[in-house]
Amino acid sequence: MLAAVPLLLVGCEKATESVSDTTAGPLNDSNQAVEEKAFAHETHAAPSAKEEIKKVTFEVPAFLDAALHGKIDTVQRAIESGMDVNTTDEQQRTALMFAAFNGHTPLVKLLLEQGASVGERDETGRTALMFAATGANAEAVELLIEAGAEVNAADTGEGFTALMHAAAEGQIKVVQVLLKHKADPAIRDTDGDTARDFAKKNGHAEVVQLLEK
């Protein structure tokens, strides 16, 4: 069955709870749509004020939360303090995925310069390029591709590609960038649907026309 609604991610949960995606579409197989674009995070409590003054401790979820919200200074300090730029949450999502999801281009650039891998996949096989393709920031998509992101990669669950994500969201500039870099509009997901099918289902006429050329 063709999914009509593309990815949106659940909002912040309690510090002890893990994050789960709850929307239908290329980045999720659920049927409940949500509007908040955020991930769960923890608040690290220093053992004492003295210890807090001595050093800043970055917990992984807080580092990823900073990436999601484009806090480039916080992310840079964490990396300088020894944080692995490719560290993940429980669902194998990286800072690059988080930054790309919200189109934080300067942060995407920084993470790439610091060695962030464009080939990393989350637990369902989604890449940073797939996350980036849902947004309106074509520049971030371009950066990821120039860094070696595989344009026609598909996730391991439904076979969704970055082009399908962009088409489902009606992101015409992103679709144009992907096509320029040889994204294949003929690829079908596990249900036999193409990027054009997603665009048509969601009423994105301009994207449909572009994909029919």
mmCIF file of C-alpha atoms in Angstrom:
data_model
loop_
_atom_site.group_PDB
_atom_site.id
_atom_site.type_symbol
_atom_site.label_atom_id
_atom_site.label_comp_id
_atom_site.label_asym_id
_atom_site.label_seq_id
_atom_site.Cartn_x
_atom_site.Cartn_y
_atom_site.Cartn_z
ATOM 1 C CA MET A 1 0.000 0.000 0.000
ATOM 2 C CA LEU A 2 1.312 3.431 -0.907
ATOM 3 C CA ALA A 3 2.146 5.547 2.127
ATOM 4 C CA ALA A 4 0.671 9.031 1.773
ATOM 5 C CA VAL A 5 2.442 10.840 4.576
ATOM 6 C CA PRO A 6 6.246 11.224 4.702
ATOM 7 C CA LEU A 7 8.499 11.212 7.721
ATOM 8 C CA LEU A 8 7.997 13.371 10.752
ATOM 9 C CA LEU A 9 9.561 12.373 14.042
ATOM 10 C CA VAL A 10 8.182 12.319 17.549
ATOM 11 C CA GLY A 11 8.945 15.050 20.013
ATOM 12 C CA CYS A 12 11.038 14.980 23.149
ATOM 13 C CA GLU A 13 10.296 12.207 25.600
ATOM 14 C CA LYS A 14 11.478 11.707 29.164
ATOM 15 C CA ALA A 15 15.190 11.235 29.584
ATOM 16 C CA THR A 16 14.848 7.532 30.332
ATOM 17 C CA GLU A 17 12.658 6.782 27.330
ATOM 18 C CA SER A 18 13.925 5.871 23.879
ATOM 19 C CA VAL A 19 12.686 7.630 20.775
ATOM 20 C CA SER A 20 10.432 5.875 18.295
ATOM 21 C CA ASP A 21 9.128 7.089 14.944
ATOM 22 C CA THR A 22 5.353 7.160 14.711
ATOM 23 C CA THR A 23 4.464 8.351 11.239
ATOM 24 C CA ALA A 24 3.601 6.813 7.939
ATOM 25 C CA GLY A 25 5.653 7.325 4.837
ATOM 26 C CA PRO A 26 9.104 6.632 3.473
ATOM 27 C CA LEU A 27 10.886 7.021 6.809
ATOM 28 C CA ASN A 28 8.386 5.071 8.853
ATOM 29 C CA ASP A 29 5.984 2.170 8.511
ATOM 30 C CA SER A 30 3.451 3.388 11.082
ATOM 31 C CA ASN A 31 0.171 5.159 10.265
ATOM 32 C CA GLN A 32 0.043 7.875 12.936
ATOM 33 C CA ALA A 33 1.206 11.299 11.713
ATOM 34 C CA VAL A 34 2.953 13.729 14.031
ATOM 35 C CA GLU A 35 4.263 17.222 13.465
ATOM 36 C CA GLU A 36 7.172 17.675 15.860
ATOM 37 C CA LYS A 37 10.678 17.306 14.444
ATOM 38 C CA ALA A 38 12.671 16.412 17.531
ATOM 39 C CA PHE A 39 14.392 13.540 19.283
ATOM 40 C CA ALA A 40 14.615 12.463 22.912
ATOM 41 C CA HIS A 41 17.556 13.565 25.001
ATOM 42 C CA GLU A 42 19.022 13.229 28.486
ATOM 43 C CA THR A 43 20.044 15.932 30.916
ATOM 44 C CA HIS A 44 23.377 15.064 32.474
ATOM 45 C CA ALA A 45 23.611 15.872 36.168
ATOM 46 C CA ALA A 46 27.168 16.562 37.299
ATOM 47 C CA PRO A 47 28.077 14.861 40.624
ATOM 48 C CA SER A 48 28.945 18.215 42.124
ATOM 49 C CA ALA A 49 29.272 21.872 41.241
ATOM 50 C CA LYS A 50 33.036 21.497 41.567
ATOM 51 C CA GLU A 51 33.135 18.664 39.060
ATOM 52 C CA GLU A 52 30.863 20.613 36.734
ATOM 53 C CA ILE A 53 33.273 23.518 36.775
ATOM 54 C CA LYS A 54 36.247 21.227 36.142
ATOM 55 C CA LYS A 55 34.855 19.707 32.975
ATOM 56 C CA VAL A 56 31.824 19.522 30.720
ATOM 57 C CA THR A 57 30.477 16.031 30.228
ATOM 58 C CA PHE A 58 28.532 15.388 27.041
ATOM 59 C CA GLU A 59 26.119 12.479 27.168
ATOM 60 C CA VAL A 60 25.465 10.940 23.759
ATOM 61 C CA PRO A 61 21.746 11.878 23.597
ATOM 62 C CA ALA A 62 22.557 15.503 24.527
ATOM 63 C CA PHE A 63 25.204 15.607 21.787
ATOM 64 C CA LEU A 64 22.712 14.319 19.244
ATOM 65 C CA ASP A 65 20.035 16.695 20.487
ATOM 66 C CA ALA A 66 22.451 19.580 19.937
ATOM 67 C CA ALA A 67 23.028 18.353 16.393
ATOM 68 C CA LEU A 68 19.299 18.142 15.749
ATOM 69 C CA HIS A 69 18.839 21.753 16.819
ATOM 70 C CA GLY A 70 21.849 23.084 14.939
ATOM 71 C CA LYS A 71 23.866 24.054 18.020
ATOM 72 C CA ILE A 72 27.157 24.123 16.193
ATOM 73 C CA ASP A 73 29.241 25.501 19.088
ATOM 74 C CA THR A 74 27.969 22.806 21.452
ATOM 75 C CA VAL A 75 28.647 20.080 18.915
ATOM 76 C CA GLN A 76 32.134 21.407 18.204
ATOM 77 C CA ARG A 77 33.006 21.543 21.913
ATOM 78 C CA ALA A 78 31.781 17.982 22.352
ATOM 79 C CA ILE A 79 33.944 16.742 19.484
ATOM 80 C CA GLU A 80 36.940 18.640 20.845
ATOM 81 C CA SER A 81 36.270 16.972 24.215
ATOM 82 C CA GLY A 82 36.557 13.549 22.612
ATOM 83 C CA MET A 83 33.043 12.731 21.441
ATOM 84 C CA ASP A 84 33.045 10.288 18.530
ATOM 85 C CA VAL A 85 31.492 12.192 15.621
ATOM 86 C CA ASN A 86 29.857 8.965 14.440
ATOM 87 C CA THR A 87 28.369 7.998 17.789
ATOM 88 C CA THR A 88 24.748 6.835 17.647
ATOM 89 C CA ASP A 89 21.616 6.575 19.720
ATOM 90 C CA GLU A 90 19.862 3.259 20.389
ATOM 91 C CA GLN A 91 18.360 3.355 16.907
ATOM 92 C CA GLN A 92 21.782 3.839 15.308
ATOM 93 C CA ARG A 93 21.099 7.444 14.298
ATOM 94 C CA THR A 94 24.069 9.785 14.058
ATOM 95 C CA ALA A 95 24.619 13.499 14.567
ATOM 96 C CA LEU A 96 24.926 13.889 10.801
ATOM 97 C CA MET A 97 21.476 12.371 10.344
ATOM 98 C CA PHE A 98 20.012 14.687 12.964
ATOM 99 C CA ALA A 99 21.616 17.817 11.509
ATOM 100 C CA ALA A 100 20.672 16.816 7.975
ATOM 101 C CA PHE A 101 17.070 16.175 9.009
ATOM 102 C CA ASN A 102 16.597 19.801 10.033
ATOM 103 C CA GLY A 103 18.752 21.219 7.249
ATOM 104 C CA HIS A 104 21.471 22.707 9.449
ATOM 105 C CA THR A 105 23.920 23.197 6.589
ATOM 106 C CA PRO A 106 26.825 24.777 8.551
ATOM 107 C CA LEU A 107 26.650 21.916 11.050
ATOM 108 C CA VAL A 108 26.423 19.304 8.304
ATOM 109 C CA LYS A 109 29.570 20.828 6.813
ATOM 110 C CA LEU A 110 31.355 20.806 10.179
ATOM 111 C CA LEU A 111 30.447 17.193 10.876
ATOM 112 C CA LEU A 112 31.677 16.131 7.452
ATOM 113 C CA GLU A 113 34.941 18.002 7.998
ATOM 114 C CA GLN A 114 35.307 16.205 11.334
ATOM 115 C CA GLY A 115 34.954 12.806 9.711
ATOM 116 C CA ALA A 116 31.242 12.060 9.930
ATOM 117 C CA SER A 117 30.409 9.109 7.696
ATOM 118 C CA VAL A 118 27.746 9.568 5.017
ATOM 119 C CA GLY A 119 27.498 5.803 4.728
ATOM 120 C CA GLU A 120 26.197 5.173 8.238
ATOM 121 C CA ARG A 121 22.705 3.662 8.454
ATOM 122 C CA ASP A 122 20.193 3.606 11.274
ATOM 123 C CA GLU A 123 18.471 0.421 12.400
ATOM 124 C CA THR A 124 16.131 0.465 9.395
ATOM 125 C CA GLY A 125 18.857 1.213 6.880
ATOM 126 C CA ARG A 126 18.175 4.935 6.524
ATOM 127 C CA THR A 127 21.066 7.251 5.651
ATOM 128 C CA ALA A 128 21.743 10.921 6.365
ATOM 129 C CA LEU A 129 20.829 11.684 2.757
ATOM 130 C CA MET A 130 17.405 10.137 3.258
ATOM 131 C CA PHE A 131 16.837 12.280 6.340
ATOM 132 C CA ALA A 132 18.034 15.396 4.511
ATOM 133 C CA ALA A 133 15.777 14.722 1.531
ATOM 134 C CA THR A 134 12.645 15.299 3.606
ATOM 135 C CA GLY A 135 13.524 18.977 4.120
ATOM 136 C CA ALA A 136 13.777 22.060 1.954
ATOM 137 C CA ASN A 137 17.541 22.475 2.239
ATOM 138 C CA ALA A 138 18.954 21.432 -1.115
ATOM 139 C CA GLU A 139 22.398 22.700 -0.096
ATOM 140 C CA ALA A 140 22.673 20.138 2.699
ATOM 141 C CA VAL A 141 21.657 17.422 0.241
ATOM 142 C CA GLU A 142 24.334 18.629 -2.176
ATOM 143 C CA LEU A 143 26.986 18.547 0.552
ATOM 144 C CA LEU A 144 26.159 14.969 1.464
ATOM 145 C CA ILE A 145 26.284 13.825 -2.146
ATOM 146 C CA GLU A 146 29.597 15.600 -2.734
ATOM 147 C CA ALA A 147 30.913 13.809 0.358
ATOM 148 C CA GLY A 148 30.083 10.464 -1.217
ATOM 149 C CA ALA A 149 26.518 9.697 -0.162
ATOM 150 C CA GLU A 150 25.001 6.959 -2.311
ATOM 151 C CA VAL A 151 22.161 8.680 -4.175
ATOM 152 C CA ASN A 152 20.165 5.562 -4.998
ATOM 153 C CA ALA A 153 20.594 3.766 -1.684
ATOM 154 C CA ALA A 154 17.379 2.271 -0.321
ATOM 155 C CA ASP A 155 16.484 1.463 3.265
ATOM 156 C CA THR A 156 16.377 -2.147 4.370
ATOM 157 C CA GLY A 157 12.745 -2.152 5.431
ATOM 158 C CA GLU A 158 10.566 -0.760 2.661
ATOM 159 C CA GLY A 159 13.096 -0.010 -0.045
ATOM 160 C CA PHE A 160 12.601 3.755 0.150
ATOM 161 C CA THR A 161 15.203 6.021 -1.484
ATOM 162 C CA ALA A 162 16.138 9.654 -0.881
ATOM 163 C CA LEU A 163 14.259 10.595 -4.049
ATOM 164 C CA MET A 164 11.107 8.972 -2.698
ATOM 165 C CA HIS A 165 11.410 10.977 0.514
ATOM 166 C CA ALA A 166 11.876 14.256 -1.352
ATOM 167 C CA ALA A 167 9.036 13.496 -3.755
ATOM 168 C CA ALA A 168 6.666 12.559 -0.942
ATOM 169 C CA GLU A 169 7.395 15.876 0.782
ATOM 170 C CA GLY A 170 7.102 17.909 -2.417
ATOM 171 C CA GLN A 171 10.658 19.190 -2.079
ATOM 172 C CA ILE A 172 11.143 20.131 -5.725
ATOM 173 C CA LYS A 173 14.595 21.717 -5.317
ATOM 174 C CA VAL A 174 15.849 18.630 -3.527
ATOM 175 C CA VAL A 175 14.344 16.438 -6.242
ATOM 176 C CA GLN A 176 16.188 18.524 -8.839
ATOM 177 C CA VAL A 177 19.500 18.108 -7.006
ATOM 178 C CA LEU A 178 19.000 14.363 -6.674
ATOM 179 C CA LEU A 179 18.110 13.980 -10.343
ATOM 180 C CA LYS A 180 21.171 16.043 -11.298
ATOM 181 C CA HIS A 181 23.242 13.490 -9.428
ATOM 182 C CA LYS A 182 21.648 10.551 -11.252
ATOM 183 C CA ALA A 183 18.931 9.575 -8.786
ATOM 184 C CA ASP A 184 16.841 6.908 -10.502
ATOM 185 C CA PRO A 185 13.097 7.739 -10.574
ATOM 186 C CA ALA A 186 12.322 4.245 -11.853
ATOM 187 C CA ILE A 187 13.346 2.526 -8.612
ATOM 188 C CA ARG A 188 10.402 0.907 -6.832
ATOM 189 C CA ASP A 189 9.909 0.218 -3.149
ATOM 190 C CA THR A 190 8.828 -3.158 -1.790
ATOM 191 C CA ASP A 191 5.211 -2.369 -2.708
ATOM 192 C CA GLY A 192 6.152 -1.491 -6.269
ATOM 193 C CA ASP A 193 5.759 2.273 -5.861
ATOM 194 C CA THR A 194 8.089 4.899 -7.353
ATOM 195 C CA ALA A 195 9.016 8.430 -6.290
ATOM 196 C CA ARG A 196 6.443 9.710 -8.773
ATOM 197 C CA ASP A 197 3.754 7.612 -7.083
ATOM 198 C CA PHE A 198 4.523 9.230 -3.730
ATOM 199 C CA ALA A 199 4.439 12.726 -5.224
ATOM 200 C CA LYS A 200 1.148 12.035 -6.991
ATOM 201 C CA LYS A 201 -0.469 10.529 -3.892
ATOM 202 C CA ASN A 202 0.487 13.571 -1.831
ATOM 203 C CA GLY A 203 -0.672 16.088 -4.439
ATOM 204 C CA HIS A 204 2.700 17.482 -5.500
ATOM 205 C CA ALA A 205 1.898 18.154 -9.159
ATOM 206 C CA GLU A 206 5.137 20.007 -9.967
ATOM 207 C CA VAL A 207 7.216 17.142 -8.649
ATOM 208 C CA VAL A 208 5.124 14.661 -10.625
ATOM 209 C CA GLN A 209 5.767 16.642 -13.807
ATOM 210 C CA LEU A 210 9.484 16.834 -13.073
ATOM 211 C CA LEU A 211 9.705 13.090 -12.533
ATOM 212 C CA GLU A 212 7.813 12.398 -15.753
ATOM 213 C CA LYS A 213 10.385 14.204 -17.910
#
